[in-house]
PDB file of N, CA and C in Angstrom:
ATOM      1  N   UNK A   1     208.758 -57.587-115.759  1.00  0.00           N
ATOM      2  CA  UNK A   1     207.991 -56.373-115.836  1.00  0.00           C
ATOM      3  C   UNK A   1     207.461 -56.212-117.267  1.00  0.00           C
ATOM      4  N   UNK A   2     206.113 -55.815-117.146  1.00  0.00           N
ATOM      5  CA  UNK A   2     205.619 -55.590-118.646  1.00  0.00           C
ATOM      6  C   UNK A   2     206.350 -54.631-119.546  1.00  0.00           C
ATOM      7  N   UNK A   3     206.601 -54.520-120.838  1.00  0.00           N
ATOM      8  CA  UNK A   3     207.371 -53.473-121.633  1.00  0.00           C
ATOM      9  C   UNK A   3     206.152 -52.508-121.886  1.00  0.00           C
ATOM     10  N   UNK A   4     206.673 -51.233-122.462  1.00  0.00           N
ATOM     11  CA  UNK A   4     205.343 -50.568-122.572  1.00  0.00           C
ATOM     12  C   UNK A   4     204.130 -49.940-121.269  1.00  0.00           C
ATOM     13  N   UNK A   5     204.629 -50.442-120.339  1.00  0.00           N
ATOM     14  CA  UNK A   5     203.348 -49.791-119.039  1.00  0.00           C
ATOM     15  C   UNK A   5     203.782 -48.366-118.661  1.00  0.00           C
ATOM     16  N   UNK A   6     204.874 -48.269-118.517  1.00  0.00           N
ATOM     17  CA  UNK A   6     205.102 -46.565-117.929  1.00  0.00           C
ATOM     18  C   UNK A   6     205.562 -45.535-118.866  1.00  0.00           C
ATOM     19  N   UNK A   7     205.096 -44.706-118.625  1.00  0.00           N
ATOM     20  CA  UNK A   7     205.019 -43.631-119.909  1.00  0.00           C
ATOM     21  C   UNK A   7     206.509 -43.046-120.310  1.00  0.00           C
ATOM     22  N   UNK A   8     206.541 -42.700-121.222  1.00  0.00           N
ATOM     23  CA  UNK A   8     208.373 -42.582-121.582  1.00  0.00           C
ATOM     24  C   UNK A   8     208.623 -40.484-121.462  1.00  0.00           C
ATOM     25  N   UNK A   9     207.900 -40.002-121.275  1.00  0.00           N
ATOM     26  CA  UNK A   9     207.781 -38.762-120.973  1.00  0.00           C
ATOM     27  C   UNK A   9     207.795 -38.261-119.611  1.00  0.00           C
ATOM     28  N   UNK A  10     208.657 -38.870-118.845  1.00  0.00           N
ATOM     29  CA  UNK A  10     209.183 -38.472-117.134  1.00  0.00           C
ATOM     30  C   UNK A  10     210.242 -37.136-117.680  1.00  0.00           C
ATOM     31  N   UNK A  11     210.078 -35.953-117.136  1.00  0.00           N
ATOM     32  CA  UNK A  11     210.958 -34.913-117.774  1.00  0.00           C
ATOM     33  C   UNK A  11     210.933 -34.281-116.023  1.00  0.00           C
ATOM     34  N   UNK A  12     212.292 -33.342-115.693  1.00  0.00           N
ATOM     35  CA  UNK A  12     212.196 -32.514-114.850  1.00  0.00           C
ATOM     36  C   UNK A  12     211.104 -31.142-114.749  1.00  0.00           C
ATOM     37  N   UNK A  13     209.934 -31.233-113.732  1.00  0.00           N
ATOM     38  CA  UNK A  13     209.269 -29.993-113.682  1.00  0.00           C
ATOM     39  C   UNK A  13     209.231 -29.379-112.438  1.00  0.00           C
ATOM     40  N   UNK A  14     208.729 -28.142-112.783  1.00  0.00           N
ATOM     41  CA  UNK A  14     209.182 -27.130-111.448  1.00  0.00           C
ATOM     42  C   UNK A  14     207.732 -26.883-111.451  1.00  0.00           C
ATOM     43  N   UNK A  15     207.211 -27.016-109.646  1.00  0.00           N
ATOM     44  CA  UNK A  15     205.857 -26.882-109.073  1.00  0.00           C
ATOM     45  C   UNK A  15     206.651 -25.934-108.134  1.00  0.00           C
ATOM     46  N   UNK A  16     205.680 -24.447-108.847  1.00  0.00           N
ATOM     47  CA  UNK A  16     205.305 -23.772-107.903  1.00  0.00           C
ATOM     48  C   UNK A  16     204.171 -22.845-106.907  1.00  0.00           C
ATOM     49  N   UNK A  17     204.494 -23.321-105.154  1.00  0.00           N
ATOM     50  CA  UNK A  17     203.086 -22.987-104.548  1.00  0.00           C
ATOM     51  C   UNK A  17     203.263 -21.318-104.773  1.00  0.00           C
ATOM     52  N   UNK A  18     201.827 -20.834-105.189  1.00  0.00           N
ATOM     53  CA  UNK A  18     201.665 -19.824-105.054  1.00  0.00           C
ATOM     54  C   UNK A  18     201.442 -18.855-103.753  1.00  0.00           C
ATOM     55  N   UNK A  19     201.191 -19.354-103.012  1.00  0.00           N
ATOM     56  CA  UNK A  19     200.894 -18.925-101.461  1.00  0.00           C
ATOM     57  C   UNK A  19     201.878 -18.311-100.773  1.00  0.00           C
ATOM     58  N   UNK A  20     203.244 -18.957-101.151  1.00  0.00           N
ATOM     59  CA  UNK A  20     204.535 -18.650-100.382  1.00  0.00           C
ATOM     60  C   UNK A  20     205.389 -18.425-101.748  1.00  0.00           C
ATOM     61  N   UNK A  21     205.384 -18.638-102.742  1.00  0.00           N
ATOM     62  CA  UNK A  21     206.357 -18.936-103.895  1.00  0.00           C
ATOM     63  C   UNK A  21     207.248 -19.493-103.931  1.00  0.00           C
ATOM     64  N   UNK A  22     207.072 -20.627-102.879  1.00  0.00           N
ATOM     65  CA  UNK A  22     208.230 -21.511-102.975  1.00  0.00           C
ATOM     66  C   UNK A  22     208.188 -22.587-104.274  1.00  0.00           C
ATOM     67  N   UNK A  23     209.538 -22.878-104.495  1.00  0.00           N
ATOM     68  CA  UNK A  23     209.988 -23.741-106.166  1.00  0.00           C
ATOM     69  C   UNK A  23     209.945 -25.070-105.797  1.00  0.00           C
ATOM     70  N   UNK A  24     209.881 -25.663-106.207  1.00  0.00           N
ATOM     71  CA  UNK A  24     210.615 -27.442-106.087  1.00  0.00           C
ATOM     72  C   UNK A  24     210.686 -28.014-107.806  1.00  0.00           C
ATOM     73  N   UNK A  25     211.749 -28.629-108.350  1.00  0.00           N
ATOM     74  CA  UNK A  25     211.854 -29.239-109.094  1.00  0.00           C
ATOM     75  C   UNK A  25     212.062 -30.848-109.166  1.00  0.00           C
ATOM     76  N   UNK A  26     210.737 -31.711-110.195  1.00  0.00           N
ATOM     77  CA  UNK A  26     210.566 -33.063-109.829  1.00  0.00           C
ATOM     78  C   UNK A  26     210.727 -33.588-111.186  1.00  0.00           C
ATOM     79  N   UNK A  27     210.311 -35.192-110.917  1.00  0.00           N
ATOM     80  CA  UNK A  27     210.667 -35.744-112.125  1.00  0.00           C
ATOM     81  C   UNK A  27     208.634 -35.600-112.215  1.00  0.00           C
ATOM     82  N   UNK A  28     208.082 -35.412-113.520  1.00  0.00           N
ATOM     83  CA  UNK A  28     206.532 -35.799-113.746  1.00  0.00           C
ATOM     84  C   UNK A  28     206.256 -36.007-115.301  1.00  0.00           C
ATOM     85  N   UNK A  29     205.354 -36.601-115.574  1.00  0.00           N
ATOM     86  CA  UNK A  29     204.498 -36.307-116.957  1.00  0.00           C
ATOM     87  C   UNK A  29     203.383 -35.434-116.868  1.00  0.00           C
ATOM     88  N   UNK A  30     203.159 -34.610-115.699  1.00  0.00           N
ATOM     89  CA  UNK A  30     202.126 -33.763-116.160  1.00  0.00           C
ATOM     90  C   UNK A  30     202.455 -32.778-117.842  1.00  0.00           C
ATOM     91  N   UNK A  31     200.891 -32.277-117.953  1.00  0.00           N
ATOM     92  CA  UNK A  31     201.616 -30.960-118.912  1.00  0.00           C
ATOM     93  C   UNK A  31     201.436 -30.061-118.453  1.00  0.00           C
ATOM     94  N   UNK A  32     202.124 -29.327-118.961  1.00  0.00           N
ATOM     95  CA  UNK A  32     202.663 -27.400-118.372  1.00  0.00           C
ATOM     96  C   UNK A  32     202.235 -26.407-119.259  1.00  0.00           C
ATOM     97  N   UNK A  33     201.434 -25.512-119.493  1.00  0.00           N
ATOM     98  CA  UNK A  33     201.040 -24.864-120.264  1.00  0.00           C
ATOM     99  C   UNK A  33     202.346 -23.841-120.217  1.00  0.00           C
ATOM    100  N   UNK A  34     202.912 -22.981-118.721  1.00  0.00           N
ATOM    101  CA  UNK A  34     203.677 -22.314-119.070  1.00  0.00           C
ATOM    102  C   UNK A  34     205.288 -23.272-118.737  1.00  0.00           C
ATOM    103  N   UNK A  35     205.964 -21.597-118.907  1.00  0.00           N
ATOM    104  CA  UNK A  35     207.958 -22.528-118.774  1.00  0.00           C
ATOM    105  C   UNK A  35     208.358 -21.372-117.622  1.00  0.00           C
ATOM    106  N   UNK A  36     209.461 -21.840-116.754  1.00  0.00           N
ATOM    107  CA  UNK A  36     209.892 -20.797-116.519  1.00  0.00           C
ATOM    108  C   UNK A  36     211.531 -21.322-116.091  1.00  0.00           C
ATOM    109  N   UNK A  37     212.313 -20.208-116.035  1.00  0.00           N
ATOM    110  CA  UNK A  37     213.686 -20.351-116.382  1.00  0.00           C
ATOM    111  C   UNK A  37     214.730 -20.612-114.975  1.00  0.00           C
ATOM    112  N   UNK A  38     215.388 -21.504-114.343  1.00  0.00           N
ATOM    113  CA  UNK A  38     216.018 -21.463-113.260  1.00  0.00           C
ATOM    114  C   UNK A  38     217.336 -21.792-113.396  1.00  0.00           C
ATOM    115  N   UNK A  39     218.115 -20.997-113.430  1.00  0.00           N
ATOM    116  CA  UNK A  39     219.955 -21.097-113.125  1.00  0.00           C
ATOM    117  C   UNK A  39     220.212 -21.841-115.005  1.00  0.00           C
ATOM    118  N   UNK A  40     219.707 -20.725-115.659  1.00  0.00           N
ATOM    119  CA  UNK A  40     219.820 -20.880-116.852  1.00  0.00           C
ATOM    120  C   UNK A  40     219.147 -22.640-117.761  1.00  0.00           C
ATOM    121  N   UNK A  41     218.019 -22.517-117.052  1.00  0.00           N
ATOM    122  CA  UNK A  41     217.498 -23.704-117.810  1.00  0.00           C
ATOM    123  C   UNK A  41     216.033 -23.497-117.491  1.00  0.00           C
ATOM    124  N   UNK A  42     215.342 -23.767-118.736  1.00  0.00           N
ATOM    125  CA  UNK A  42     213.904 -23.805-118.972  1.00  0.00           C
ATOM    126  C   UNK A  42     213.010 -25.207-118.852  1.00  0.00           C
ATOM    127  N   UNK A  43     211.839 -24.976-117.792  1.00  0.00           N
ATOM    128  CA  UNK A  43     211.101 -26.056-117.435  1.00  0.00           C
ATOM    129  C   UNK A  43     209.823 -26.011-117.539  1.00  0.00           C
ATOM    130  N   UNK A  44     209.159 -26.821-117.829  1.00  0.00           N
ATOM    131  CA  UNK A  44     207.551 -26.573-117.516  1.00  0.00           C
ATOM    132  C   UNK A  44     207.384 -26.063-115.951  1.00  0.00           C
ATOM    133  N   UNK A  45     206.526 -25.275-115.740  1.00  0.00           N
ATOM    134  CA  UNK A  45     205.879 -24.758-114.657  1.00  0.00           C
ATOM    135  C   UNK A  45     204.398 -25.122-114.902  1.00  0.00           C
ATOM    136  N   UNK A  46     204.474 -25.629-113.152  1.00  0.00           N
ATOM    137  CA  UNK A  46     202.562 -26.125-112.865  1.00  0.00           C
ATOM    138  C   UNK A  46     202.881 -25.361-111.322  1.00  0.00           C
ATOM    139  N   UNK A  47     201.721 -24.426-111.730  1.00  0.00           N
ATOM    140  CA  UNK A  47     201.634 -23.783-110.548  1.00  0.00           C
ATOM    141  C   UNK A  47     200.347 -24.684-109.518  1.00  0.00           C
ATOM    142  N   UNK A  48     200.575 -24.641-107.628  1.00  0.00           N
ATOM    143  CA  UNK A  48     199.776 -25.162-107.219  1.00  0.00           C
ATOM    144  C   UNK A  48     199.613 -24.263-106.101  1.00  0.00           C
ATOM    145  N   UNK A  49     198.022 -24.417-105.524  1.00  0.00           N
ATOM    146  CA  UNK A  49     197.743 -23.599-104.205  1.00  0.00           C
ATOM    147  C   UNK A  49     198.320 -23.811-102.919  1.00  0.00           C
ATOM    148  N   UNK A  50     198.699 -24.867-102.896  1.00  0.00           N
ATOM    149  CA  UNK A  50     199.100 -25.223-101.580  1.00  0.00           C
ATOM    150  C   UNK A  50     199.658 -26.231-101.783  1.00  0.00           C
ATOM    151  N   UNK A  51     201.339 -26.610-100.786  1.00  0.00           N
ATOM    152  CA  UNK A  51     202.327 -27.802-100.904  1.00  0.00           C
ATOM    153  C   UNK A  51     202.306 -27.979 -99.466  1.00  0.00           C
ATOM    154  N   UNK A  52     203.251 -28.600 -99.306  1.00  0.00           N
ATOM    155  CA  UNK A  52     204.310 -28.702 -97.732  1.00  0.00           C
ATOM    156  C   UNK A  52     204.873 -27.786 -96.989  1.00  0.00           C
ATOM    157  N   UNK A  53     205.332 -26.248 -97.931  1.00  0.00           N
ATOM    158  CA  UNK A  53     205.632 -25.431 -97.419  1.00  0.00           C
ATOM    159  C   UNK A  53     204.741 -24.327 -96.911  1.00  0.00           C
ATOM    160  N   UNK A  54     203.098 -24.601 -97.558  1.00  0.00           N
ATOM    161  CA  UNK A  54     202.224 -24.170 -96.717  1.00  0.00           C
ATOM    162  C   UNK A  54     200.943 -24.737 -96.555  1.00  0.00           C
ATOM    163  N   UNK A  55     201.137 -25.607 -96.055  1.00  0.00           N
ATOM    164  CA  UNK A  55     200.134 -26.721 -95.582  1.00  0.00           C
ATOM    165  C   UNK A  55     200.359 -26.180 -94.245  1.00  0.00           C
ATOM    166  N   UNK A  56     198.901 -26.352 -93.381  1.00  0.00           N
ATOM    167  CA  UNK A  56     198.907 -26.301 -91.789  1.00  0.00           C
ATOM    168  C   UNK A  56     199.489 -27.379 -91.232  1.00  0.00           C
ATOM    169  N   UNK A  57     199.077 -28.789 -91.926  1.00  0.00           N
ATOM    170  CA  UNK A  57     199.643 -29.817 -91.054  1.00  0.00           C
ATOM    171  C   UNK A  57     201.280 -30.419 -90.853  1.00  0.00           C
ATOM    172  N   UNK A  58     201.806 -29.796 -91.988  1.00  0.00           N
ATOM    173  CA  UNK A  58     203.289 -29.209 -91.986  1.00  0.00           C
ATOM    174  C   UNK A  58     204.006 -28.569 -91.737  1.00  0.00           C
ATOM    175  N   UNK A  59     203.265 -26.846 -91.846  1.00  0.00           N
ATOM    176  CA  UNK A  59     204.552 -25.738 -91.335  1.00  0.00           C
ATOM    177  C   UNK A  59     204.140 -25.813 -89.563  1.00  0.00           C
ATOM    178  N   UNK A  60     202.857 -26.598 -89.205  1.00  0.00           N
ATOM    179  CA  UNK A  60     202.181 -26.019 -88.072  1.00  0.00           C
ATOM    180  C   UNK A  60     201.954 -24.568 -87.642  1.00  0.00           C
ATOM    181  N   UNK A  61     201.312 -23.985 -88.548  1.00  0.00           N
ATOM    182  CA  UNK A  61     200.785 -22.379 -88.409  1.00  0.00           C
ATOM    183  C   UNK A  61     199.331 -22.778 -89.130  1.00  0.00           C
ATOM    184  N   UNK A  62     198.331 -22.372 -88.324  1.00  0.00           N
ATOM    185  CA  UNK A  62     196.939 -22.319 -88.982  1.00  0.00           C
ATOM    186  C   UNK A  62     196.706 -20.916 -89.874  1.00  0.00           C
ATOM    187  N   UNK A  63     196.633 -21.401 -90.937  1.00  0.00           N
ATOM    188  CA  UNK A  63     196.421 -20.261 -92.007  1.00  0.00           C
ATOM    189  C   UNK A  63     195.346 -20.444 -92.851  1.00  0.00           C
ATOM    190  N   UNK A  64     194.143 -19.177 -92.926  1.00  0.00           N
ATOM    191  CA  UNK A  64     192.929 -19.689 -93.357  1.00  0.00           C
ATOM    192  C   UNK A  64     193.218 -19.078 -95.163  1.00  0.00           C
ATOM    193  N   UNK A  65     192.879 -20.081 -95.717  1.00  0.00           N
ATOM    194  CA  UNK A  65     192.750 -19.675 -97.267  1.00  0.00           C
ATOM    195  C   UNK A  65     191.114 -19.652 -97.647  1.00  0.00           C
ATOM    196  N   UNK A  66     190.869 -18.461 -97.886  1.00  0.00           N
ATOM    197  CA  UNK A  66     189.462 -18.411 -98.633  1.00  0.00           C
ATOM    198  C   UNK A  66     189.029 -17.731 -99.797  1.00  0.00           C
ATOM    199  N   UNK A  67     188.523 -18.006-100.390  1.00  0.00           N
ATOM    200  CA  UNK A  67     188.032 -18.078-102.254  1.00  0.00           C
ATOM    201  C   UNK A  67     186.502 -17.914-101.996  1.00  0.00           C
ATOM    202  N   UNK A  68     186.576 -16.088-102.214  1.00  0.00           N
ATOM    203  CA  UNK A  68     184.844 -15.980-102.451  1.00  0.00           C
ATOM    204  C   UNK A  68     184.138 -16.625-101.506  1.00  0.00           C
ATOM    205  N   UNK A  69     184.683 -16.026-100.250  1.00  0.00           N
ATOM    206  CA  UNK A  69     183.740 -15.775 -98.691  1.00  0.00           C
ATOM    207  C   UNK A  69     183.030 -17.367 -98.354  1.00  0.00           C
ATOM    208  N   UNK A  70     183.724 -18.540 -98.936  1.00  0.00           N
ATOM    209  CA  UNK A  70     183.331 -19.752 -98.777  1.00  0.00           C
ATOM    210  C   UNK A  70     183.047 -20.050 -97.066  1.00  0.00           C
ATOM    211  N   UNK A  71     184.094 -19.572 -96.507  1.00  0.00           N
ATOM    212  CA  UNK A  71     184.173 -19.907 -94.985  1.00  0.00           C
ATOM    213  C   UNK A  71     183.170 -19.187 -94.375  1.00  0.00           C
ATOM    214  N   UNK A  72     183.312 -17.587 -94.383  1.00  0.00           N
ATOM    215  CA  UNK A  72     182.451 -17.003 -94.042  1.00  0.00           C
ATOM    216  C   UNK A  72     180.338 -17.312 -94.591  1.00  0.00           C
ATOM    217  N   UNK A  73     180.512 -17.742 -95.273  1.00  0.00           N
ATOM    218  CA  UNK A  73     179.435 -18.839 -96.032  1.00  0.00           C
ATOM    219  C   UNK A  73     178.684 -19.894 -95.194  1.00  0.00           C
ATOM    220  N   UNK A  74     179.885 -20.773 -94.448  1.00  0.00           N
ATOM    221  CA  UNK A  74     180.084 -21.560 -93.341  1.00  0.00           C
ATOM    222  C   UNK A  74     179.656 -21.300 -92.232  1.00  0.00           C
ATOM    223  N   UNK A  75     180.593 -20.474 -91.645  1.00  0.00           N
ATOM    224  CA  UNK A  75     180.273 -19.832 -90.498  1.00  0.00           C
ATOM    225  C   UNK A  75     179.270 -19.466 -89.899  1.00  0.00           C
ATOM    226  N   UNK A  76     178.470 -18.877 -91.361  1.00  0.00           N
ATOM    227  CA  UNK A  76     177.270 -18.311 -90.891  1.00  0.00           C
ATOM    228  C   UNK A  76     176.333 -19.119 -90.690  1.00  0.00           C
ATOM    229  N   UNK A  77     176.025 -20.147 -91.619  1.00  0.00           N
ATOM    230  CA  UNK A  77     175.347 -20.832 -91.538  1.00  0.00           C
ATOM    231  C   UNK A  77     175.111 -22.287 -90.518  1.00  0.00           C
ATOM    232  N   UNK A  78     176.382 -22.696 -90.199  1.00  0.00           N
ATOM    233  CA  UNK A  78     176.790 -23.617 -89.045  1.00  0.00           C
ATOM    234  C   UNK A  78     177.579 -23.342 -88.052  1.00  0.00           C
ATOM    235  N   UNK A  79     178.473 -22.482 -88.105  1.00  0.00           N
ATOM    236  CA  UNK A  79     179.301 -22.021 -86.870  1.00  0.00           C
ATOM    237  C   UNK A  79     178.471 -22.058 -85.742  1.00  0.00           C
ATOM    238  N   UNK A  80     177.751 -21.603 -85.613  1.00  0.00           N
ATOM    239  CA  UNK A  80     176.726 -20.803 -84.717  1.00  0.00           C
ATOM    240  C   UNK A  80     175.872 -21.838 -83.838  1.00  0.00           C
ATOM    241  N   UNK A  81     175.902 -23.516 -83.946  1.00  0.00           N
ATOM    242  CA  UNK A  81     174.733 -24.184 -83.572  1.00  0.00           C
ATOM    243  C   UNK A  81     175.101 -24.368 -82.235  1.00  0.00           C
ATOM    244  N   UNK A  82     176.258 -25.111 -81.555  1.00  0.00           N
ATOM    245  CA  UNK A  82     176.822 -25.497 -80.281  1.00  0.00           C
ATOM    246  C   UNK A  82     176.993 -23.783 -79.540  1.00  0.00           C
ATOM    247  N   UNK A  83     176.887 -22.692 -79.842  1.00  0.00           N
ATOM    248  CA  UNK A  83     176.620 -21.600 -78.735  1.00  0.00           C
ATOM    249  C   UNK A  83     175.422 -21.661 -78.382  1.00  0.00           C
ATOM    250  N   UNK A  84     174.660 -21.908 -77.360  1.00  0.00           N
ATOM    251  CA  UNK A  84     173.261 -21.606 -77.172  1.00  0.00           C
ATOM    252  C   UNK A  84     173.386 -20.651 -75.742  1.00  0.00           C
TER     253      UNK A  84
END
């Protein structure tokens, strides 16, 4: 194996989905702008929109997420062709 290829900054971080607020703590090199504190220990936090715990194709519950009427955007404009 080459010396030097994988980065030496693997640290424990905590991703959390905002949708549900569920936690998970991993090994990553991302960076974390903020920290936040769990069972007396401080971690980078990367918050994300959506994981496993609320993904449709995982929890199996269709749940619509929309940001500034994008869908409704959609809808209007293509929903509509197959009713005639």
């Amino acid at each position: 194996m080459k010396k030097e290829l994988h980065p030496e900054n693997y640290r424990p971080v905590v991703f959390k989905d905002m949708s549900n607020d569920d936690v998970f703590i991993t090994r990553s090199t991302i960076n974390a702008k903020e920290t936040i504190e769990i069972d007396g220990v401080t971690y980078p936090l990367v918050k994300v929109e959506i994981s496993n715990t609320s993904h449709p194709f995982y929890t199996g519950k269709s749940k619509l997420v929309d940001t500034a009427g994008r869908v409704d955007k959609f809808m209007t404009r293509y929903g509509n062709r197959n009713k005639k």
